[in-house]
Short mmCIF file of C-alpha atoms and ligand atoms in Angstrom, two decimals:
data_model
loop_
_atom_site.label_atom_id
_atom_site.label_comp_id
_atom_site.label_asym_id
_atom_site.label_seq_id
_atom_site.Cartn_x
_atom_site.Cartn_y
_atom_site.Cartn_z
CA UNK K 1 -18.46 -2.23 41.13
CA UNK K 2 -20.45 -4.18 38.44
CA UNK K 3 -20.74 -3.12 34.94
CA UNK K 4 -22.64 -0.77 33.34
CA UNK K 5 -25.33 -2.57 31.64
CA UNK K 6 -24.30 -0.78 28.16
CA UNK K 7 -21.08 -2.38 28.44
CA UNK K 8 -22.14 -5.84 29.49
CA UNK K 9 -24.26 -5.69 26.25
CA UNK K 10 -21.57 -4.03 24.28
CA UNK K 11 -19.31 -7.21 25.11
CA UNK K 12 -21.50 -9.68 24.37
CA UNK K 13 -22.03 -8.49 20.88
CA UNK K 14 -18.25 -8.14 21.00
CA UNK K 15 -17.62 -11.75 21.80
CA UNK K 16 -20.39 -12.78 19.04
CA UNK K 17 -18.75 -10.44 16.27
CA UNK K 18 -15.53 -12.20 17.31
CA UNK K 19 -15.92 -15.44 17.65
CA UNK K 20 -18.09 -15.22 13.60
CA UNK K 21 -21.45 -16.11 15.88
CA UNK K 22 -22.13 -12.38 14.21
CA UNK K 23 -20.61 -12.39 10.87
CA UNK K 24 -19.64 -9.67 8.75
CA UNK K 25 -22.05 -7.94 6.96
CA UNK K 26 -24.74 -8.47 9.69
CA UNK K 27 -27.34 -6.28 10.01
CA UNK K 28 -27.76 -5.08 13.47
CA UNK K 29 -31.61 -4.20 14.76
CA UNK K 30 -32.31 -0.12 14.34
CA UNK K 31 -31.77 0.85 18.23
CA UNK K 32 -34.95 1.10 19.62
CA UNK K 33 -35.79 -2.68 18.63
CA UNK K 34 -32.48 -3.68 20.41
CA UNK K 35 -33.34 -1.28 23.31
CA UNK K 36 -37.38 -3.32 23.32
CA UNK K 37 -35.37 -6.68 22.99
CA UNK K 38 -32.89 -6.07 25.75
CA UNK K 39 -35.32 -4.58 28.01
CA UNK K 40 -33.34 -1.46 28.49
CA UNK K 41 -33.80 2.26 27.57
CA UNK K 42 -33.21 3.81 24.13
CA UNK K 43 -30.35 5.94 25.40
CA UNK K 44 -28.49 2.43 26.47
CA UNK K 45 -28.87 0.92 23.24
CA UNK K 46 -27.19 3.60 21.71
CA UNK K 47 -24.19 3.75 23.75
CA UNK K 48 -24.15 0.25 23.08
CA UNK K 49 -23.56 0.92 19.44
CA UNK K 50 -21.84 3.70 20.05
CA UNK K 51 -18.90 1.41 21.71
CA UNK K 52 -18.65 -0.95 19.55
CA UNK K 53 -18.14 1.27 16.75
CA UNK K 54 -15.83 2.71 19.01
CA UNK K 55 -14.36 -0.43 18.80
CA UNK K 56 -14.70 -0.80 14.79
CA UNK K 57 -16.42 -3.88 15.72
CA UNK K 58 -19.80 -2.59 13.74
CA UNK K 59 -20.36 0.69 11.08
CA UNK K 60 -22.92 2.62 10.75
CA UNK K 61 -24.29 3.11 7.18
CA UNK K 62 -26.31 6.64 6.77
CA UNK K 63 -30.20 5.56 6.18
CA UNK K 64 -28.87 1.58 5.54
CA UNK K 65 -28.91 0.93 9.30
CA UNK K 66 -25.67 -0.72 11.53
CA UNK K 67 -23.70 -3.41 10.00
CA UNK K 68 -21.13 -5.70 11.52
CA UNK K 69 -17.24 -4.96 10.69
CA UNK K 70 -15.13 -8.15 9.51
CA UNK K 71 -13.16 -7.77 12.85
CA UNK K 72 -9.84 -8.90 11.49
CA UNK K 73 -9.75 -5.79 9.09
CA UNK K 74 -7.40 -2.88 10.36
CA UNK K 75 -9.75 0.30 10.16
CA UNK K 76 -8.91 2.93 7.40
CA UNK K 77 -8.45 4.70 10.77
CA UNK K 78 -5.53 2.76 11.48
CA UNK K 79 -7.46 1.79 14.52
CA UNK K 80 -6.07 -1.54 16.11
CA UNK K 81 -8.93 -3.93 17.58
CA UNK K 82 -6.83 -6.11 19.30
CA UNK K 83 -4.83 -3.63 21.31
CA UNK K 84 -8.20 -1.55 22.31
CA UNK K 85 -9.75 1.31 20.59
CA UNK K 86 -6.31 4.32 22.11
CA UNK K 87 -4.11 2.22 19.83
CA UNK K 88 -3.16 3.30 16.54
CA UNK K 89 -0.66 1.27 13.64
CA UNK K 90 1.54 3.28 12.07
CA UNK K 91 3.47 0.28 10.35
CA UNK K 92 1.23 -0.31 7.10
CA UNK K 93 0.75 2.16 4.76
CA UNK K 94 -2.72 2.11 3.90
CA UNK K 95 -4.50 4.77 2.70
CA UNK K 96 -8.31 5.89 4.23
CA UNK K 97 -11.01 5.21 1.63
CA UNK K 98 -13.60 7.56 3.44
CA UNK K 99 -16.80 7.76 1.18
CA UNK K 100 -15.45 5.17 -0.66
CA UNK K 101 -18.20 2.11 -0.32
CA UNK K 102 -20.62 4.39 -1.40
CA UNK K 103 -18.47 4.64 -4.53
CA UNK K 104 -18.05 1.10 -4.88
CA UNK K 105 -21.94 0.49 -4.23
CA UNK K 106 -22.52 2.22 -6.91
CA UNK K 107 -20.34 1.31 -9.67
CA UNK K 108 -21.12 -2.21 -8.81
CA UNK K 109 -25.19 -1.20 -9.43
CA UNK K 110 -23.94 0.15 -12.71
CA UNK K 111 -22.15 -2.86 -13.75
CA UNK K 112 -25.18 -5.14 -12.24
CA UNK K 113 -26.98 -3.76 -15.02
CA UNK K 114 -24.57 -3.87 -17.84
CA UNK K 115 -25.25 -6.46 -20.09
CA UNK K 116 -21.73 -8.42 -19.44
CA UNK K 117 -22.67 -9.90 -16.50
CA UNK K 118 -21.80 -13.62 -17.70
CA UNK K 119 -18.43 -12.92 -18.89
CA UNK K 120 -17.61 -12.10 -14.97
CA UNK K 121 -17.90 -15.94 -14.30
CA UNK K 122 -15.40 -16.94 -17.30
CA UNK K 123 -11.94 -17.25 -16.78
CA UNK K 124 -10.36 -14.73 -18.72
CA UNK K 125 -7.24 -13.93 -20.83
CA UNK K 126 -4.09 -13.91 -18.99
CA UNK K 127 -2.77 -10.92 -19.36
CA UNK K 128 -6.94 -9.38 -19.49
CA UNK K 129 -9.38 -8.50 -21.53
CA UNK K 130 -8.31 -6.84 -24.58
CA UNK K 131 -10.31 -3.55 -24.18
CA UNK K 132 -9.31 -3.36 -20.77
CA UNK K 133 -5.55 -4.11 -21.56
CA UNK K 134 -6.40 -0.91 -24.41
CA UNK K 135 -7.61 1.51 -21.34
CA UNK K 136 -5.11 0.38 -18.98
CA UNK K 137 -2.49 1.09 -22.15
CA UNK K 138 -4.23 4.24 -21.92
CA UNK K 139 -3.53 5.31 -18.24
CA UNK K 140 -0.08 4.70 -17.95
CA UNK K 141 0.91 6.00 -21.62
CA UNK K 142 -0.92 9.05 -20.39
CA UNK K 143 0.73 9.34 -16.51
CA UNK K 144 4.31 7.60 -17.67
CA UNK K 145 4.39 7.15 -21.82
CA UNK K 146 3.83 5.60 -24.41
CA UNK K 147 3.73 1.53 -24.26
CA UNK K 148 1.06 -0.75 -26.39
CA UNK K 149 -1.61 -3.15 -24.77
CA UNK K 150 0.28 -5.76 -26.12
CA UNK K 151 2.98 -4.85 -23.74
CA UNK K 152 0.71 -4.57 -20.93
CA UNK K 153 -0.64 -7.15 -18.53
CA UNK K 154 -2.92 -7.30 -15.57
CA UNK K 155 -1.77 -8.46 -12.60
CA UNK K 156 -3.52 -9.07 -9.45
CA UNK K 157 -1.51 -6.20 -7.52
CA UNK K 158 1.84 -4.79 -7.61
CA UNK K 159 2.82 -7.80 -5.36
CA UNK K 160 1.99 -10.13 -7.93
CA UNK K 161 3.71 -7.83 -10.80
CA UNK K 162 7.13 -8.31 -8.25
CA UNK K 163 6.38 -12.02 -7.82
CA UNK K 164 5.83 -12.94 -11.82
CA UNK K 165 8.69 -10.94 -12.82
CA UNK K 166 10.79 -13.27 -10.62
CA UNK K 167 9.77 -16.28 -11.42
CA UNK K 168 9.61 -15.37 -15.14
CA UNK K 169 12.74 -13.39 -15.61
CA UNK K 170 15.07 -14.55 -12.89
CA UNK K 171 16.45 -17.85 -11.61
CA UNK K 172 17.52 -18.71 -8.49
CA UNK K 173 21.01 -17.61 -7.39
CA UNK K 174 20.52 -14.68 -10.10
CA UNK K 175 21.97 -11.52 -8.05
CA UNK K 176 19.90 -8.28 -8.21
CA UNK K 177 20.88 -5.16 -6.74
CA UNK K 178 19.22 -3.32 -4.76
CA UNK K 179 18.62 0.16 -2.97
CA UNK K 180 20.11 -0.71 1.08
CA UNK K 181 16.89 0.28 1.44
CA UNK K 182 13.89 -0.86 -0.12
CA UNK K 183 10.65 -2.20 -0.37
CA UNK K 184 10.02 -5.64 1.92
CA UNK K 185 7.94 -7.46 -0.71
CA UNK K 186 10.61 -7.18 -2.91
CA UNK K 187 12.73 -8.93 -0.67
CA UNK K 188 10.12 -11.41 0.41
CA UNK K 189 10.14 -12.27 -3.40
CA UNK K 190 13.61 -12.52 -3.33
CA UNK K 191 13.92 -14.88 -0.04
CA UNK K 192 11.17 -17.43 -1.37
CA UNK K 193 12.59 -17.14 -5.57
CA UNK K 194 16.62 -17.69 -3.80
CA UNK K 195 17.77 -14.47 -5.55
CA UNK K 196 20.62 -13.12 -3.91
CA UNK K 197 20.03 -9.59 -3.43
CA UNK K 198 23.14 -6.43 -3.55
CA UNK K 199 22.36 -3.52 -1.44
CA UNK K 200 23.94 -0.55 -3.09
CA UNK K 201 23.66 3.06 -1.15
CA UNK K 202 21.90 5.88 -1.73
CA UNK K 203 22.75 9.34 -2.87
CA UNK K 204 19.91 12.08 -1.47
CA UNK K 205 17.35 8.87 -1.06
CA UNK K 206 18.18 7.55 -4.50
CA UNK K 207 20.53 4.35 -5.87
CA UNK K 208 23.92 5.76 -6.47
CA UNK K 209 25.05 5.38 -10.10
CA UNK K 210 28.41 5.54 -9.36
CA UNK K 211 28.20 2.20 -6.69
CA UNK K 212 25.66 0.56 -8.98
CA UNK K 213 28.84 0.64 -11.36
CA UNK K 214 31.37 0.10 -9.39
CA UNK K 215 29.15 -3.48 -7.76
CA UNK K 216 28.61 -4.39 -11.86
CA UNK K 217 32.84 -4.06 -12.23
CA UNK K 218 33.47 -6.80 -9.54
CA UNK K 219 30.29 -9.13 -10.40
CA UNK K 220 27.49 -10.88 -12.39
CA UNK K 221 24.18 -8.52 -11.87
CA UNK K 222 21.27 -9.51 -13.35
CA UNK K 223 18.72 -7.32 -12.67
CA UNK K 224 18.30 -3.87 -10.69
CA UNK K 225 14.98 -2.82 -8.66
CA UNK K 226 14.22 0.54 -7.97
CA UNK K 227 11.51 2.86 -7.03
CA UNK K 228 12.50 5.94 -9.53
CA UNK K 229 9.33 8.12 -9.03
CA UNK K 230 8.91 8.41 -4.82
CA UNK K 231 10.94 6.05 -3.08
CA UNK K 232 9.45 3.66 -0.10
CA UNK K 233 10.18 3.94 2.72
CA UNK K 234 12.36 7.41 1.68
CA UNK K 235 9.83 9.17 -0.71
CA UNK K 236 12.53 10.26 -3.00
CA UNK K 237 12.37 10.97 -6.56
CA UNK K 238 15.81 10.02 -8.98
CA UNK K 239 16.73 13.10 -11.08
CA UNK K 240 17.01 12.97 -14.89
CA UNK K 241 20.75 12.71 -14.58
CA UNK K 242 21.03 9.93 -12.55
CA UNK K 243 18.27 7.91 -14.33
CA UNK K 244 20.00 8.38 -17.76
CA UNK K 245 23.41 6.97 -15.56
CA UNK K 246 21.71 4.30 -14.47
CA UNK K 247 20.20 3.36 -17.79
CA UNK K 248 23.93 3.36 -19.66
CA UNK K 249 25.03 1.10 -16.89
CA UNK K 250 22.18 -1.31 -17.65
CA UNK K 251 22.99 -1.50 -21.30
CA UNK K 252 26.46 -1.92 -20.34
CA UNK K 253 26.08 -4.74 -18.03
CA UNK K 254 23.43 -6.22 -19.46
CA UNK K 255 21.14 -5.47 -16.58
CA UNK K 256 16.96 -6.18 -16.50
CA UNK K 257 15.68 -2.89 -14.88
CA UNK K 258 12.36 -3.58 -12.68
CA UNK K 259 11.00 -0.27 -12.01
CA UNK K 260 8.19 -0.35 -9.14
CA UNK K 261 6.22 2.69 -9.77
CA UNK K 262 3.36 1.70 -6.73
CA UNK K 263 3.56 5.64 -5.69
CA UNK K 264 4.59 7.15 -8.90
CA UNK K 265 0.72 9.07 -9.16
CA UNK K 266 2.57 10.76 -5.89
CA UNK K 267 4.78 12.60 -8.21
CA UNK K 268 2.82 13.59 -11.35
CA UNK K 269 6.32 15.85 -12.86
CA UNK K 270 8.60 13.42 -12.67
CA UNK K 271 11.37 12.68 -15.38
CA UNK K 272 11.21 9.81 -17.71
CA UNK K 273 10.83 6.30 -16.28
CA UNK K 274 12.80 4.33 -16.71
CA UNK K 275 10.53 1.96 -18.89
CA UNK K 276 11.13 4.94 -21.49
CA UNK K 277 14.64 5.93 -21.52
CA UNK K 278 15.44 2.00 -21.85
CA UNK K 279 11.81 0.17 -23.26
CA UNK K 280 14.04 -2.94 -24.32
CA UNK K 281 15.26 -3.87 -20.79
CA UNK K 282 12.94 -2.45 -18.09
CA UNK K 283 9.24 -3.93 -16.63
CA UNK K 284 7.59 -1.95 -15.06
CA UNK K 285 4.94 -2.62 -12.50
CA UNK K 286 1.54 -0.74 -11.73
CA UNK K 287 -0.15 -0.79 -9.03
CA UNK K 288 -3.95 0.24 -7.58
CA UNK K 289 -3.98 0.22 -4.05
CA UNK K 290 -2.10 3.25 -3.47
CA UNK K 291 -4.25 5.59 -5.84
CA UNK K 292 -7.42 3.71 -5.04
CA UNK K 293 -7.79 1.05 -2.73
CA UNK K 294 -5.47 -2.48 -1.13
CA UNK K 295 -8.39 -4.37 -1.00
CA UNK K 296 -8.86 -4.53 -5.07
CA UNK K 297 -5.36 -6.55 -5.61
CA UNK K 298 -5.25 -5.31 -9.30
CA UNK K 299 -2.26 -3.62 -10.72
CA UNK K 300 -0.05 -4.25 -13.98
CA UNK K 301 3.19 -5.28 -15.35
CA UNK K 302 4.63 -3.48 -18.33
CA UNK K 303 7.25 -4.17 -20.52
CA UNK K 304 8.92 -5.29 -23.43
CA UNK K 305 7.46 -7.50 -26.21
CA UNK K 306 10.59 -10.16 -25.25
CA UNK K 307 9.76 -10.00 -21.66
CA UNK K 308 6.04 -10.92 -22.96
CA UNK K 309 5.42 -14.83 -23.17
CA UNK K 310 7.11 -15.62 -20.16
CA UNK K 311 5.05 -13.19 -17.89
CA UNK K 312 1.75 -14.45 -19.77
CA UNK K 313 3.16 -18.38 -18.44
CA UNK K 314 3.74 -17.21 -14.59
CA UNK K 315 0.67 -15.24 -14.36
CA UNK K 316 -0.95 -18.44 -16.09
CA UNK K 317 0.51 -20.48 -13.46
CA UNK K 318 -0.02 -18.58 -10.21
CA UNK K 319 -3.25 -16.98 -10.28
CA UNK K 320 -4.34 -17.56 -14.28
CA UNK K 321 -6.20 -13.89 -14.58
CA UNK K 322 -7.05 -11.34 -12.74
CA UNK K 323 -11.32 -11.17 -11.67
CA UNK K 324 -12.78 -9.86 -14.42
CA UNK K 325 -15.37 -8.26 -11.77
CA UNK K 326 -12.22 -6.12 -10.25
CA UNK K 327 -10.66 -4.86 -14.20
CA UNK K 328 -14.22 -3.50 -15.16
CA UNK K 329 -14.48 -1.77 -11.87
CA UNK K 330 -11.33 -0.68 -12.24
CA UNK K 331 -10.83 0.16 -15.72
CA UNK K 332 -14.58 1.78 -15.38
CA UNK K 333 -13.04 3.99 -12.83
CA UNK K 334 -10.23 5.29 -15.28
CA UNK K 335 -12.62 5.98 -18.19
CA UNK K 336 -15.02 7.85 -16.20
CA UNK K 337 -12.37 10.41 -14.10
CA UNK K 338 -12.64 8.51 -10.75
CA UNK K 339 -8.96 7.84 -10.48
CA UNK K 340 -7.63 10.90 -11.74
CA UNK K 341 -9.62 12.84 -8.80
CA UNK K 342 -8.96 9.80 -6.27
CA UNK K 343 -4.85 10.54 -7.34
CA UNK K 344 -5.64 14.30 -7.30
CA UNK K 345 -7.64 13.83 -3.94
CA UNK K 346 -4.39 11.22 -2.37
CA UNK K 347 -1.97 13.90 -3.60
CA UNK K 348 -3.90 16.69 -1.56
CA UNK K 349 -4.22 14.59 1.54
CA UNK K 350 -1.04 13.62 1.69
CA UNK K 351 0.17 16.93 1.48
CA UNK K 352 -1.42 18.01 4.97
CA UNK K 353 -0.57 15.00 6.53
CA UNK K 354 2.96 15.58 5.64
CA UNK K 355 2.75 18.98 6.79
CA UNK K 356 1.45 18.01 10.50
CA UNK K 357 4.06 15.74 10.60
CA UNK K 358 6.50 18.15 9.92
CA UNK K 359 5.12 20.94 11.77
CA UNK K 360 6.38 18.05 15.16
CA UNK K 361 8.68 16.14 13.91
CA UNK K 362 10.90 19.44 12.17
CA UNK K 363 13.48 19.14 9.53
CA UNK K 364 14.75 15.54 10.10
CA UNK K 365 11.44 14.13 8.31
CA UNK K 366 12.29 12.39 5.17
CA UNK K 367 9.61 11.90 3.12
CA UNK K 368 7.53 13.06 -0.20
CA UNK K 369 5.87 16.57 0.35
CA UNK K 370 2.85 14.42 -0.60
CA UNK K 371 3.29 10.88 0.63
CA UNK K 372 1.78 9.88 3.63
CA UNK K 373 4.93 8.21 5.60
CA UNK K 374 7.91 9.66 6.22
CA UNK K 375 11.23 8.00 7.55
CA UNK K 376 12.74 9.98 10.58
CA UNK K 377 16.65 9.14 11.15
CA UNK K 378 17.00 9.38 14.46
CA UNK K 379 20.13 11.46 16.17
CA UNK K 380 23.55 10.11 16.53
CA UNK K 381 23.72 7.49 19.51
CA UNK K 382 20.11 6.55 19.57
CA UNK K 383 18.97 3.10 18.99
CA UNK K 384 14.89 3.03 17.53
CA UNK K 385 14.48 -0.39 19.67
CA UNK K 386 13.52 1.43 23.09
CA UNK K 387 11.76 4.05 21.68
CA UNK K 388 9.60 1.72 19.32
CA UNK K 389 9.31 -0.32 22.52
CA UNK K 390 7.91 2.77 24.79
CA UNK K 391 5.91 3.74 21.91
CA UNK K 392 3.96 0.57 22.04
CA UNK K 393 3.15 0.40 25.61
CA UNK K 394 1.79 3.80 24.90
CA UNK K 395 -0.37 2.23 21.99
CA UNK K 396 1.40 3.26 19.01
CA UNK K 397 2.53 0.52 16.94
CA UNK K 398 5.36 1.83 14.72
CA UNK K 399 8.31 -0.07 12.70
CA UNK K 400 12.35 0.76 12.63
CA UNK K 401 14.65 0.36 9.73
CA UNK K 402 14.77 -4.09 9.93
CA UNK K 403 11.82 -4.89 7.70
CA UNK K 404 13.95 -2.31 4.54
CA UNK K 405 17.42 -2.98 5.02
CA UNK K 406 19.44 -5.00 2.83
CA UNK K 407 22.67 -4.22 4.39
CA UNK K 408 23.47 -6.06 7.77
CA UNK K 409 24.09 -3.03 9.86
CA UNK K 410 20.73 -1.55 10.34
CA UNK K 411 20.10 2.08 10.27
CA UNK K 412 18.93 3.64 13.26
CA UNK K 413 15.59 5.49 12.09
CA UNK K 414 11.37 5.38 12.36
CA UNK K 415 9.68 4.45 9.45
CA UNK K 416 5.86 6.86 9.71
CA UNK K 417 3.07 5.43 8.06
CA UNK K 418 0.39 7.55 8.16
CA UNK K 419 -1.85 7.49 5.45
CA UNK K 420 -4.93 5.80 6.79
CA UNK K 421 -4.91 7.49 10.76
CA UNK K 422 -7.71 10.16 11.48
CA UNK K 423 -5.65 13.71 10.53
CA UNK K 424 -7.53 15.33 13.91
CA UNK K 425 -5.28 12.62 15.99
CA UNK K 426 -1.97 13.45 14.18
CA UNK K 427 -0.86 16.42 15.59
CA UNK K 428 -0.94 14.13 19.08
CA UNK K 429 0.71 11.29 18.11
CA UNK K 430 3.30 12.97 16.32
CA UNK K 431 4.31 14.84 19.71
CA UNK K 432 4.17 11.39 21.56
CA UNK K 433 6.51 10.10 18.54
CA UNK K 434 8.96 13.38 19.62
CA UNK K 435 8.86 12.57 23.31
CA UNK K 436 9.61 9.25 22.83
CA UNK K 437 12.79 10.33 20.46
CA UNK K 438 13.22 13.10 22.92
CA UNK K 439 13.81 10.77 25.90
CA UNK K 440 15.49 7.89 24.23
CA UNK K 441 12.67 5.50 24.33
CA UNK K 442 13.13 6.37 28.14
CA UNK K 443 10.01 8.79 29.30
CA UNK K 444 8.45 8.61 32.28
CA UNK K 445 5.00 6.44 31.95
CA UNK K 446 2.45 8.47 31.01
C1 LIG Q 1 6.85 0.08 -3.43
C2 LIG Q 1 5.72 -0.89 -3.45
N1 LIG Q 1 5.59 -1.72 -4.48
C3 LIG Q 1 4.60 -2.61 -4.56
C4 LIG Q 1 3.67 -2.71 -3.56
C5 LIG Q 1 2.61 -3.75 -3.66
O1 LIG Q 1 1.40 -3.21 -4.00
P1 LIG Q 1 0.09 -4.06 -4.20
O2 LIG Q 1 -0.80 -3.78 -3.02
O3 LIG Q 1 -0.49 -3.57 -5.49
O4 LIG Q 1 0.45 -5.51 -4.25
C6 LIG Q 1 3.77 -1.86 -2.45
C7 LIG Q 1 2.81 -1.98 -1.35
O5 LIG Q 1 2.97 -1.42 -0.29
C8 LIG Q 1 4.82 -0.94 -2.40
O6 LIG Q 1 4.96 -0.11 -1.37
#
């Protein structure tokens, strides 16, 4: 049987978006001049943009008209394009910025017209613009404490924050420890800087002071990194008690602290950071994409005036400063509320989505009550590798324990990331997620 015409058409413009023939940011023709060009009714030309939206090949922009997609962005939706429009990635944690372009349209009309146009083309201070440095000062002393601008530099994401702090405060061979799990670009910094990184375990999702010691008794640490104010992949949050613990054994030992607080807006009650109970040895690192968007790559390092000058020289010599055209959207976004409702707004949304997962998945969900990922153990004598693999011919794209463990053996779990999928399909892939654990990876095909 030959193909409907729609989808003949539909593929074409597939293959032209594709191959860049179509580039991003393309307007498409309304539909009725596509359905006059083709030669074929109204009706059709919908459904022709109809599927490849359905694809997230194009979007459709309320009374802007249909504009092509850059196809090798993941949709907010999680949506994969190369594995067909059923599949859905639940392996990177990115959040959905619905309404969000409209957002950024406008703020960038606002700053079109602001008078500081030129200084967008200048390179810029290192560490940013002083007034920005001053509201950015401003944010964290307000969510974390107190620290001065001077303390405070811009980095081009949290990434970067991870990456400076390495080459600036650490030296190759330099031991850090570690939580046995933790963050992968922490130890993608680590492979590339030749740091040699100490898993310690967890107590209840969070470093245990009491190993942490025990590792400093037998050898040189250098630094600790940990994720204080909700954990990834775990979600946890460290008590008072054990923070205080873990800042006595720093002193003792002599220990830089690097406290990654990427989903600390998660958590708005937490205890004292860490970059307060123990300012002289800890850096901290901000980040945006998590309370507002990945694409930005703007975050912040924060730490002590010693720690200074040599963060200032790596940022100088890996990116020099961060655009000046992302800080004044940025920091324009702080001064005028936006972030405090986006944070308010993530906070919310990650709530439900924690709750449908839940509501499936039951008790053995680890995760924040307002993240959205979760890690799921699985039950004694299962092994993640089947079931990730029957997950995947079913179209869900999902990652174990590998990419976070430090230690060689492996835990045997399912990391969730499901910030960015469409809440309305949850409920369905969660109970696909259950079947699979159900069976063992081993379910009949579907
Ligand atoms: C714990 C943690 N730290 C840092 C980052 C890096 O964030 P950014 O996108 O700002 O580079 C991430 C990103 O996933 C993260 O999960």
């Amino acid at each position: 049987m030959s193909e409907p015409r729609y989808r003949q058409l539909a593929q074409t413009f597939a293959k032209a978006i594709r191959t860049g023939r179509l580039p991003p940011g393309s307007r498409l023709p309304t539909h009725r001049a596509f359905a006059e060009e083709f030669g074929v009714a109204l009706a059709t030309a919908t459904r022709v943009y109809r599927e490849l939206e359905r694809r997230g090949l194009v979007v459709g922009e309320a009374g802007r008209g249909t504009f092509v997609r850059d196809p090798d962005m993941p949709l907010t939706t999680g949506l994969r394009q190369d594995e067909g429009a059923d599949s859905v990635d639940l392996m990177f944690n990115m959040p959905g910025n619905a309404g969000d372009a409209d957002l950024l349209r406008q703020s960038l009309r606002k700053l079109a017209s602001s008078g500081d146009l030129e200084a967008m083309l200048r390179y810029q201070p290192h560490g940013g613009r002083w007034h920005e440095r001053r509201i950015l000062a401003g944010y964290h002393t307000k969510a974390i404490g107190p620290v001065r601008a001077e303390d405070l530099l811009m980095t081009s994401g949290g990434q970067h924050g991870l990456s400076i702090v390495a080459m600036a405060l650490l030296k190759p061979g330099d031991a850090v420890a570690v939580d046995a799990l933790t963050y992968p670009g922490f130890r993608a910094v680590a492979e590339l800087r030749g740091l040699e990184l100490v898993p310690i375990a967890t107590q209840q999702g969070v470093m245990d002071p009491d190993q942490l010691e025990r590792r400093c008794q037998t050898r040189r640490l250098r630094a600790a990194y940990l994720m204080p104010t909700v954990h990834n992949p775990l979600g946890s949050v460290m008590d008072e008690a054990a923070r205080q613990r873990i800042v006595t054994i720093a002193r003792r030992h002599d220990l830089i602290l690097i406290e990654d607080g990427a989903y600390g807006f998660l958590h708005p009650s937490a205890p004292p950071a860490l970059s307060q109970l123990a300012p002289e040895r800890t850096v901290y690192i901000g980040s945006f994409s998590k309370n507002l968007a990945t694409g930005l790559r703007i975050g912040y390092v924060a730490g002590t005036e010693g720690f200074t000058d040599p963060l200032i020289a790596a940022i100088r010599a890996s990116t020099w400063n961060v655009p000046a055209l992302v800080s004044a959207l940025v920091t324009g976004w702080i001064e005028d509320g936006t972030l405090a409702e986006k944070e308010r707004h993530r906070r919310q949304d990650g709530a439900m989505r924690q709750r449908l997962c839940r509501d499936v998945l039951g008790d053995a969900v680890q995760g924040h009550p307002n993240a959205g990922f979760a890690w799921l153990p699985l039950p004694a004598g299962q092994r993640a590798a089947p079931i990730i693999a029957q997950l995947k011919q079913e179209g869900i794209a999902i990652s174990g324990a590998e990419p976070f463990a430090t230690t060689t053996a492996v835990p045997q779990a399912l990391r969730l990331a499901f910030g960015g999928i469409d809440p309305d399909r949850l409920p369905g892939i969660f109970a696909r997620i259950a079947a699979a654990v159900r069976s063992g990876g081993n379910s009949p095909p579907r």
